[in-house]
Amino acid sequence: MADLQGQYQRIKGDIDEAIQQVLLSSKYINGPQVNEFEGHLGEYLQGTEIVSCANGTDALQIALMALELSPGEEVIVPSFTYVSCAEVISLLNLVPIFVDVDPLSFTIDPGSVEKAISPRTKAIITVHLFGQCAAMEPLLQIAQKHDLYLIEDSAQALGADYSFSDGTLRKAGTIGHIGCTSFFPSKILGCFGDGGALITRHEDIAEKARMIANHGQKTKYIHERIGLNSRLDTIQAAVLNIKLKYIKEYIGSRRSAANWYYSSLDNLGWLALPQQSQHSSHVFNQFTITLAETVDRVQFQAYLSSKGIPSMIYYPLALHKQKAFSSLESANVHLPVTENLCKRVLSLPMHTELELDALEYITDAIRAF
Ligand SMILES: *Cc1c(COP(=O)(O)O)cnc(C)c1O
C-alpha cells in the first residue's frame, strides 16, 4: 500500500544529514528545525500560520479547544471517515452529530449538514477524504449563515487545491477557520513517526492553539489554561523540512499512478473509479474504487492477495455504527450512502514509488478477475 523504504532511499543522503544535525545539536525538543518547518509549510499553504503538534488527532483536539466550545454543544462530522474526528469531539464532552457523504466524492454532503443543524450546533468538521476537498463553497455558506466554525481535516489532502466559483484557488486546510493535518508516515507529507499541525489565517486562533499545545502556557511555568503536551519532535521537523521540498513531486507520482488506474480500468462495469470533483484537484492519498453490488468484496480481496497485491478497506465500519459511539443519541441514524460505501469500497495500492511494471501487474490482475 505504501513504499516508505523506496521513498527514503531516494533522499537518503539529505535525510541522514538532517537527522545527524539534530543528534549533534541534541535539541530534541523545540529545536530550530521546528520553527523553520512551520515557516516553510505556512509559505506553501498560502501564507497561513502553522502550529505544529504531535499528531493529526491532537491537531483536531487542539482546534476544538481553541474555539472554546462548551460541553454539550454539537459538532457535525461525516460518519464515513477515520475515527479521530469524532473521537476528539467526544473526549471534550462535545456531541458528534454524524451526517452522510456524497456517493461520488465520498466527502461530507452539504445537504445532510444543513438538515443536522440545531440550536446547539457550533461547528462543522469537514474531511477532505482520500485526497480531494469537500464542497467548501456550499459549506462556507452554510457555516456563515448559521454562524458556525468550519474545521477542515486535511490529513489526506495536503496540497490539494479548491477552486471557488469566482476562480479563487485555495489549498486544502486554508479555507475554514482552522485546518488540521497529519504527518503520519503514509500521508502525502509523512515524517518518520507521528506528527501533525494546525493551519489558520487567524492569528488569535494560532496563538491560542500554540498555548494549548504547550500546557496552556505562553511563559514557562505560568499556566493560563488547561492544555496538553503536544509537540512535533525536532527530528521529525528535520525530516519534514527535507520532504516538503518534494511535495509537488510526491503528488505528481501519485497522480501518474492514478492516471494509469483511470486509463486501464475505465471500461469495467463491475467497479466504479473515484470521481474527480470539478472544484478540487486530487492528491490521491488513496485510490478508492467502489465495487458493484454483484461483486463479492471478500472474494475479490482474497484474489488480489493471492496475486501478492495488497488492498485496504477505508472504512469497513461507519463511525455511527461503532461501539465506542453507541451510547450517543446521534448514533441512531440511518446514513444510507455511508453504510453502502462501507460495504463496497476498496483502496488499491497508491504511493510515490509505483513503477509502471507494478501498475501493469495490478491492473492486469484486476481485469483478469
Ligand atoms: C490520518 C488521519 C487522521 C489522524 O492523524 P494521526 O496523525 O494519525 O493522529 C485524522 N483524520 C484523517 C482523515 C486521517 O486520515
Coordinates of C-alpha atoms and ligand atoms in Angstrom, one line a residue:
M1 CA 0.0 0.0 0.0
A2 CA 3.0 2.3 0.6
D3 CA 6.7 2.0 0.0
L4 CA 8.3 4.1 2.7
Q5 CA 11.7 2.4 2.2
G6 CA 11.8 3.2 -1.5
Q7 CA 10.9 6.8 -0.8
Y8 CA 13.6 7.2 1.8
Q9 CA 16.3 5.7 -0.4
R10 CA 15.8 8.4 -3.0
I11 CA 16.6 11.2 -0.5
K12 CA 18.7 9.2 2.0
G13 CA 21.8 11.5 1.9
D14 CA 19.8 14.7 2.8
I15 CA 17.6 13.0 5.4
D16 CA 20.6 11.3 7.1
E17 CA 22.4 14.6 7.3
A18 CA 19.4 16.4 8.6
I19 CA 18.9 13.9 11.4
Q20 CA 22.6 13.8 12.2
Q21 CA 22.5 17.6 12.7
V22 CA 19.7 17.2 15.3
L23 CA 21.7 14.5 17.0
L24 CA 24.8 16.7 17.1
S25 CA 22.8 19.6 18.5
S26 CA 20.9 17.4 20.9
K27 CA 18.0 19.9 20.7
Y28 CA 15.4 17.1 20.5
I29 CA 12.5 19.3 21.8
N30 CA 11.7 22.6 20.1
G31 CA 15.0 22.7 18.1
P32 CA 15.2 25.4 15.4
Q33 CA 14.1 23.0 12.7
V34 CA 10.5 23.0 14.2
N35 CA 10.1 26.8 13.7
E36 CA 11.8 26.5 10.3
F37 CA 9.3 23.9 9.2
E38 CA 6.3 25.8 10.4
G39 CA 7.5 28.8 8.3
H40 CA 8.1 26.7 5.2
L41 CA 4.7 24.9 5.4
G42 CA 3.0 28.2 6.0
E43 CA 4.6 29.6 2.8
Y44 CA 3.5 26.5 0.9
L45 CA 0.0 26.9 2.3
Q46 CA -0.5 30.5 1.0
G47 CA 0.8 32.5 3.9
T48 CA -1.0 30.8 6.8
E49 CA 0.1 30.4 10.4
I50 CA 1.2 26.9 11.3
V51 CA 1.1 25.4 14.7
S52 CA 2.9 22.0 14.7
C53 CA 1.9 19.3 17.2
A54 CA 2.3 15.7 18.0
N55 CA -0.1 14.1 15.5
G56 CA -3.2 14.8 13.4
T57 CA -5.6 13.7 16.1
D58 CA -4.1 16.2 18.6
A59 CA -4.5 18.9 15.9
L60 CA -8.2 18.3 15.8
Q61 CA -8.5 18.3 19.6
I62 CA -6.5 21.5 19.9
A63 CA -8.6 23.1 17.2
L64 CA -11.8 22.3 19.1
M65 CA -10.2 23.6 22.4
A66 CA -9.0 26.8 20.7
L67 CA -12.6 27.5 19.6
E68 CA -13.7 27.4 23.2
L69 CA -16.8 25.2 22.7
S70 CA -18.7 24.2 25.8
P71 CA -19.7 20.7 26.9
G72 CA -22.9 19.6 25.3
E73 CA -22.5 21.7 22.2
E74 CA -22.8 19.9 18.9
V75 CA -20.2 19.4 16.2
I76 CA -21.3 18.0 12.8
V77 CA -19.0 15.4 11.4
P78 CA -19.2 12.9 8.5
S79 CA -19.6 9.3 9.6
F80 CA -17.6 8.0 6.7
T81 CA -14.1 8.9 7.9
Y82 CA -11.3 8.0 10.3
V83 CA -12.2 7.9 13.9
S84 CA -10.1 10.9 15.1
C85 CA -12.6 13.5 14.0
A86 CA -15.4 12.1 16.2
E87 CA -13.2 10.8 19.0
V88 CA -11.9 14.3 19.9
I89 CA -15.4 15.7 19.9
S90 CA -16.5 13.1 22.5
L91 CA -13.3 13.5 24.5
L92 CA -14.1 17.1 25.1
N93 CA -17.7 16.3 26.2
L94 CA -19.0 17.8 23.0
V95 CA -21.5 15.9 20.9
P96 CA -20.7 14.5 17.5
I97 CA -23.6 14.7 15.1
F98 CA -23.0 12.2 12.3
V99 CA -24.0 13.0 8.8
D100 CA -23.8 11.4 5.4
V101 CA -21.4 11.8 2.5
D102 CA -21.8 12.3 -1.2
P103 CA -21.6 9.0 -3.0
L104 CA -19.3 10.2 -5.8
S105 CA -16.8 12.4 -4.0
F106 CA -17.0 10.5 -0.6
T107 CA -16.9 13.8 1.2
I108 CA -19.5 15.4 3.5
D109 CA -22.8 16.2 1.9
P110 CA -23.8 19.8 2.4
G111 CA -27.5 19.0 2.3
S112 CA -27.0 16.4 5.1
V113 CA -25.1 19.1 7.1
E114 CA -27.9 21.6 6.8
K115 CA -30.5 19.1 8.0
A116 CA -28.4 18.3 11.1
I117 CA -28.1 21.9 12.3
S118 CA -29.8 22.5 15.7
P119 CA -29.6 25.5 18.2
R120 CA -26.7 23.6 19.9
T121 CA -24.6 23.3 16.7
K122 CA -21.3 25.2 17.0
A123 CA -19.0 23.7 14.4
I124 CA -18.6 21.5 11.3
I125 CA -15.6 19.3 10.8
T126 CA -15.3 18.6 7.1
V127 CA -12.9 15.9 6.0
H128 CA -11.1 16.1 2.6
L129 CA -11.3 12.3 2.3
F130 CA -8.9 10.3 0.1
G131 CA -7.2 13.4 -1.3
Q132 CA -9.7 15.9 -2.6
C133 CA -11.5 18.8 -1.0
A134 CA -15.1 18.6 0.2
A135 CA -17.6 21.0 -1.3
M136 CA -16.1 24.0 0.5
E137 CA -18.1 26.8 -1.1
P138 CA -21.5 25.5 -0.1
L139 CA -20.1 24.5 3.3
L140 CA -18.7 28.0 3.9
Q141 CA -22.1 29.5 3.0
I142 CA -23.9 27.2 5.5
A143 CA -21.3 28.0 8.2
Q144 CA -21.7 31.7 7.6
K145 CA -25.5 31.6 7.5
H146 CA -25.7 29.7 10.9
D147 CA -22.6 31.3 12.5
L148 CA -20.7 28.0 12.8
Y149 CA -17.0 27.3 12.9
L150 CA -15.7 25.3 10.0
I151 CA -12.7 23.0 10.7
E152 CA -11.0 21.2 7.8
D153 CA -9.4 17.8 8.3
S154 CA -6.8 17.9 5.5
A155 CA -4.8 14.9 6.8
Q156 CA -5.4 13.1 3.5
A157 CA -5.4 16.1 1.2
L158 CA -2.4 18.3 2.0
G159 CA -1.6 20.1 -1.3
A160 CA -5.0 19.8 -2.9
D161 CA -6.4 23.0 -4.4
Y162 CA -10.1 24.0 -4.1
S163 CA -11.4 26.4 -6.8
F164 CA -14.2 28.8 -5.9
S165 CA -16.8 29.8 -8.5
D166 CA -15.0 33.3 -8.8
G167 CA -11.8 31.5 -9.8
T168 CA -10.0 31.8 -6.4
L169 CA -7.8 28.9 -5.7
R170 CA -7.2 27.9 -2.1
K171 CA -5.2 25.0 -0.6
A172 CA -6.9 22.4 1.5
G173 CA -6.8 23.3 5.1
T174 CA -6.6 27.1 4.5
I175 CA -10.3 27.8 3.8
G176 CA -12.2 27.3 7.0
H177 CA -11.3 28.7 10.5
I178 CA -8.8 26.0 11.1
G179 CA -7.2 23.2 9.1
C180 CA -5.8 20.1 10.7
T181 CA -3.3 17.8 9.1
S182 CA -1.2 14.8 9.9
F183 CA 2.4 13.8 9.0
F184 CA 1.7 10.0 9.7
P185 CA 4.3 8.2 7.5
S186 CA 1.9 7.2 4.7
K187 CA 0.3 10.6 4.3
I188 CA 1.1 12.9 1.4
L189 CA 3.8 14.6 3.5
G190 CA 4.8 11.9 6.0
C191 CA 7.5 12.0 8.7
F192 CA 9.3 9.1 10.3
G193 CA 6.9 8.7 13.2
D194 CA 4.0 10.8 14.4
G195 CA 3.4 14.5 13.6
G196 CA 0.7 16.9 12.9
A197 CA -0.2 20.6 12.5
L198 CA -2.9 23.2 12.7
I199 CA -3.3 25.7 9.8
T200 CA -5.0 29.0 10.2
R201 CA -5.3 32.5 8.8
H202 CA -6.4 33.9 12.2
E203 CA -3.5 35.0 14.4
D204 CA -5.6 34.9 17.6
I205 CA -6.5 31.2 16.9
A206 CA -2.9 30.4 16.1
E207 CA -1.7 32.0 19.4
K208 CA -4.3 30.1 21.4
A209 CA -3.6 26.8 19.7
R210 CA 0.1 27.3 20.4
M211 CA -0.5 27.9 24.0
I212 CA -2.9 24.9 24.3
A213 CA -0.4 22.6 22.7
N214 CA 2.2 23.7 25.3
H215 CA 0.4 23.0 28.6
G216 CA -1.6 26.2 28.4
Q217 CA 1.4 28.4 28.9
K218 CA 2.9 31.3 27.0
T219 CA 5.6 31.9 29.6
K220 CA 7.3 28.9 31.1
Y221 CA 5.6 27.7 34.3
I222 CA 2.8 30.2 34.0
H223 CA -0.3 28.2 33.0
E224 CA -3.2 30.3 31.8
R225 CA -5.5 27.4 31.0
I226 CA -5.6 23.6 30.8
G227 CA -3.6 22.5 27.8
L228 CA -1.8 19.4 26.6
N229 CA 1.7 18.3 25.8
S230 CA 1.7 18.0 22.0
R231 CA 4.9 18.8 20.2
L232 CA 6.4 17.9 16.8
D233 CA 9.8 16.4 17.6
T234 CA 12.8 18.2 16.2
I235 CA 13.9 15.0 14.4
Q236 CA 10.5 14.8 12.7
A237 CA 10.7 18.5 11.7
A238 CA 14.1 18.0 10.2
V239 CA 12.8 15.1 8.1
L240 CA 9.8 17.2 7.1
N241 CA 11.9 20.1 6.1
I242 CA 13.6 17.9 3.5
K243 CA 10.5 16.1 2.4
L244 CA 8.4 19.3 2.0
K245 CA 10.8 20.2 -0.9
Y246 CA 9.5 17.2 -2.8
I247 CA 5.8 17.5 -2.1
K248 CA 4.9 18.5 -5.7
E249 CA 6.9 15.6 -7.0
Y250 CA 5.2 13.2 -4.5
I251 CA 1.8 14.4 -5.6
G252 CA 2.8 14.1 -9.2
S253 CA 3.9 10.5 -8.7
R254 CA 0.5 9.7 -7.1
R255 CA -1.3 11.4 -10.0
S256 CA 0.6 9.4 -12.5
A257 CA -0.3 6.2 -10.8
A258 CA -3.9 7.3 -10.6
N259 CA -3.9 8.2 -14.3
W260 CA -2.7 4.6 -15.0
Y261 CA -5.6 3.2 -13.0
Y262 CA -8.1 5.5 -14.7
S263 CA -7.0 4.6 -18.2
S264 CA -6.5 0.8 -17.5
L265 CA -9.7 0.2 -15.5
D266 CA -12.1 2.6 -17.1
N267 CA -14.4 0.2 -19.0
L268 CA -15.1 -2.4 -16.3
G269 CA -18.8 -2.5 -15.5
W270 CA -18.3 -4.1 -12.1
L271 CA -16.2 -1.3 -10.5
A272 CA -16.5 2.4 -10.3
L273 CA -13.4 4.6 -10.3
P274 CA -13.1 7.5 -7.9
Q275 CA -14.9 10.5 -9.3
Q276 CA -12.8 13.7 -9.5
S277 CA -14.6 16.8 -8.3
Q278 CA -14.8 19.8 -10.6
H279 CA -13.9 22.1 -7.7
S280 CA -10.9 20.3 -6.3
S281 CA -7.7 18.9 -7.5
H282 CA -7.0 15.4 -6.2
V283 CA -3.7 14.4 -4.5
F284 CA -4.7 10.7 -4.2
N285 CA -3.7 9.9 -0.7
Q286 CA -5.9 6.8 -1.6
F287 CA -7.2 5.4 -4.8
T288 CA -10.6 4.0 -3.8
I289 CA -12.8 2.1 -6.1
T290 CA -16.5 1.2 -5.5
L291 CA -17.5 -2.4 -6.3
A292 CA -20.8 -3.2 -7.9
E293 CA -23.3 -5.0 -5.7
T294 CA -22.8 -8.2 -7.7
V295 CA -19.1 -8.4 -6.7
D296 CA -18.1 -10.3 -3.5
R297 CA -15.6 -7.9 -1.9
V298 CA -14.1 -10.6 0.3
Q299 CA -13.5 -12.9 -2.6
F300 CA -12.1 -10.0 -4.7
Q301 CA -9.7 -9.0 -1.9
A302 CA -8.6 -12.6 -1.4
Y303 CA -8.0 -12.9 -5.1
L304 CA -5.8 -9.8 -5.1
S305 CA -4.0 -11.1 -2.1
S306 CA -3.3 -14.4 -3.8
K307 CA -1.5 -12.4 -6.5
G308 CA 0.5 -10.6 -3.9
I309 CA -1.5 -7.3 -4.4
P310 CA -2.3 -5.5 -1.2
S311 CA -5.6 -3.7 -0.8
M312 CA -7.3 -2.0 2.2
I313 CA -10.9 -1.1 3.2
Y314 CA -11.1 2.5 4.3
Y315 CA -13.5 2.3 6.2
P316 CA -15.2 -1.0 6.9
L317 CA -17.5 0.3 9.7
A318 CA -19.1 3.7 9.8
L319 CA -18.5 5.8 12.9
H320 CA -22.1 6.0 13.8
K321 CA -22.1 2.1 13.9
Q322 CA -19.1 1.9 16.2
K323 CA -19.5 0.5 19.7
A324 CA -17.5 3.5 21.0
F325 CA -20.3 5.9 20.0
S326 CA -23.2 3.6 20.6
S327 CA -24.5 5.4 23.6
L328 CA -24.9 8.6 21.7
E329 CA -28.4 9.5 20.6
S330 CA -26.9 10.9 17.4
A331 CA -25.5 7.4 16.5
N332 CA -29.1 6.2 16.0
V333 CA -29.3 7.5 12.4
H334 CA -29.6 5.8 9.1
L335 CA -26.9 7.2 6.7
P336 CA -27.6 5.2 3.5
V337 CA -24.7 6.4 1.4
T338 CA -22.1 5.9 4.2
E339 CA -23.5 2.5 5.1
N340 CA -23.4 1.4 1.4
L341 CA -19.9 2.7 0.8
C342 CA -18.6 0.8 3.9
K343 CA -19.7 -2.5 2.2
R344 CA -18.4 -1.7 -1.3
V345 CA -15.2 0.4 -1.3
L346 CA -11.7 -0.9 -1.7
S347 CA -8.5 1.0 -1.9
L348 CA -5.8 0.0 -4.3
P349 CA -2.0 0.4 -3.7
M350 CA -1.2 4.1 -4.0
H351 CA 2.1 5.8 -3.2
T352 CA 5.0 7.7 -4.7
E353 CA 7.1 4.6 -5.7
L354 CA 4.7 2.8 -8.0
E355 CA 6.5 1.9 -11.2
L356 CA 4.8 1.0 -14.5
D357 CA 5.5 -2.7 -14.2
A358 CA 3.9 -2.9 -10.8
L359 CA 0.9 -0.9 -12.0
E360 CA 0.6 -3.0 -15.1
Y361 CA 0.7 -6.2 -13.0
I362 CA -2.0 -4.8 -10.7
T363 CA -4.4 -3.7 -13.4
D364 CA -3.9 -6.9 -15.5
A365 CA -4.8 -8.9 -12.4
I366 CA -7.9 -6.8 -11.8
R367 CA -9.0 -7.1 -15.4
A368 CA -8.5 -10.9 -15.3
F369 CA -10.8 -11.1 -12.3
Ligands
LIG1 C1 -4.5 10.1 9.5 C2 -5.8 10.8 9.7 C3 -6.0 11.5 10.9 C4 -5.2 11.3 12.2 O1 -3.9 11.6 12.1 P1 -2.9 11.0 13.2 O2 -1.6 11.8 12.9 O3 -2.7 9.5 12.9 O4 -3.4 11.2 14.5 C5 -7.2 12.2 11.1 N1 -8.1 12.3 10.1 C6 -7.9 11.7 8.9 C7 -8.9 11.8 7.8 C8 -6.8 10.9 8.7 O5 -6.6 10.3 7.5

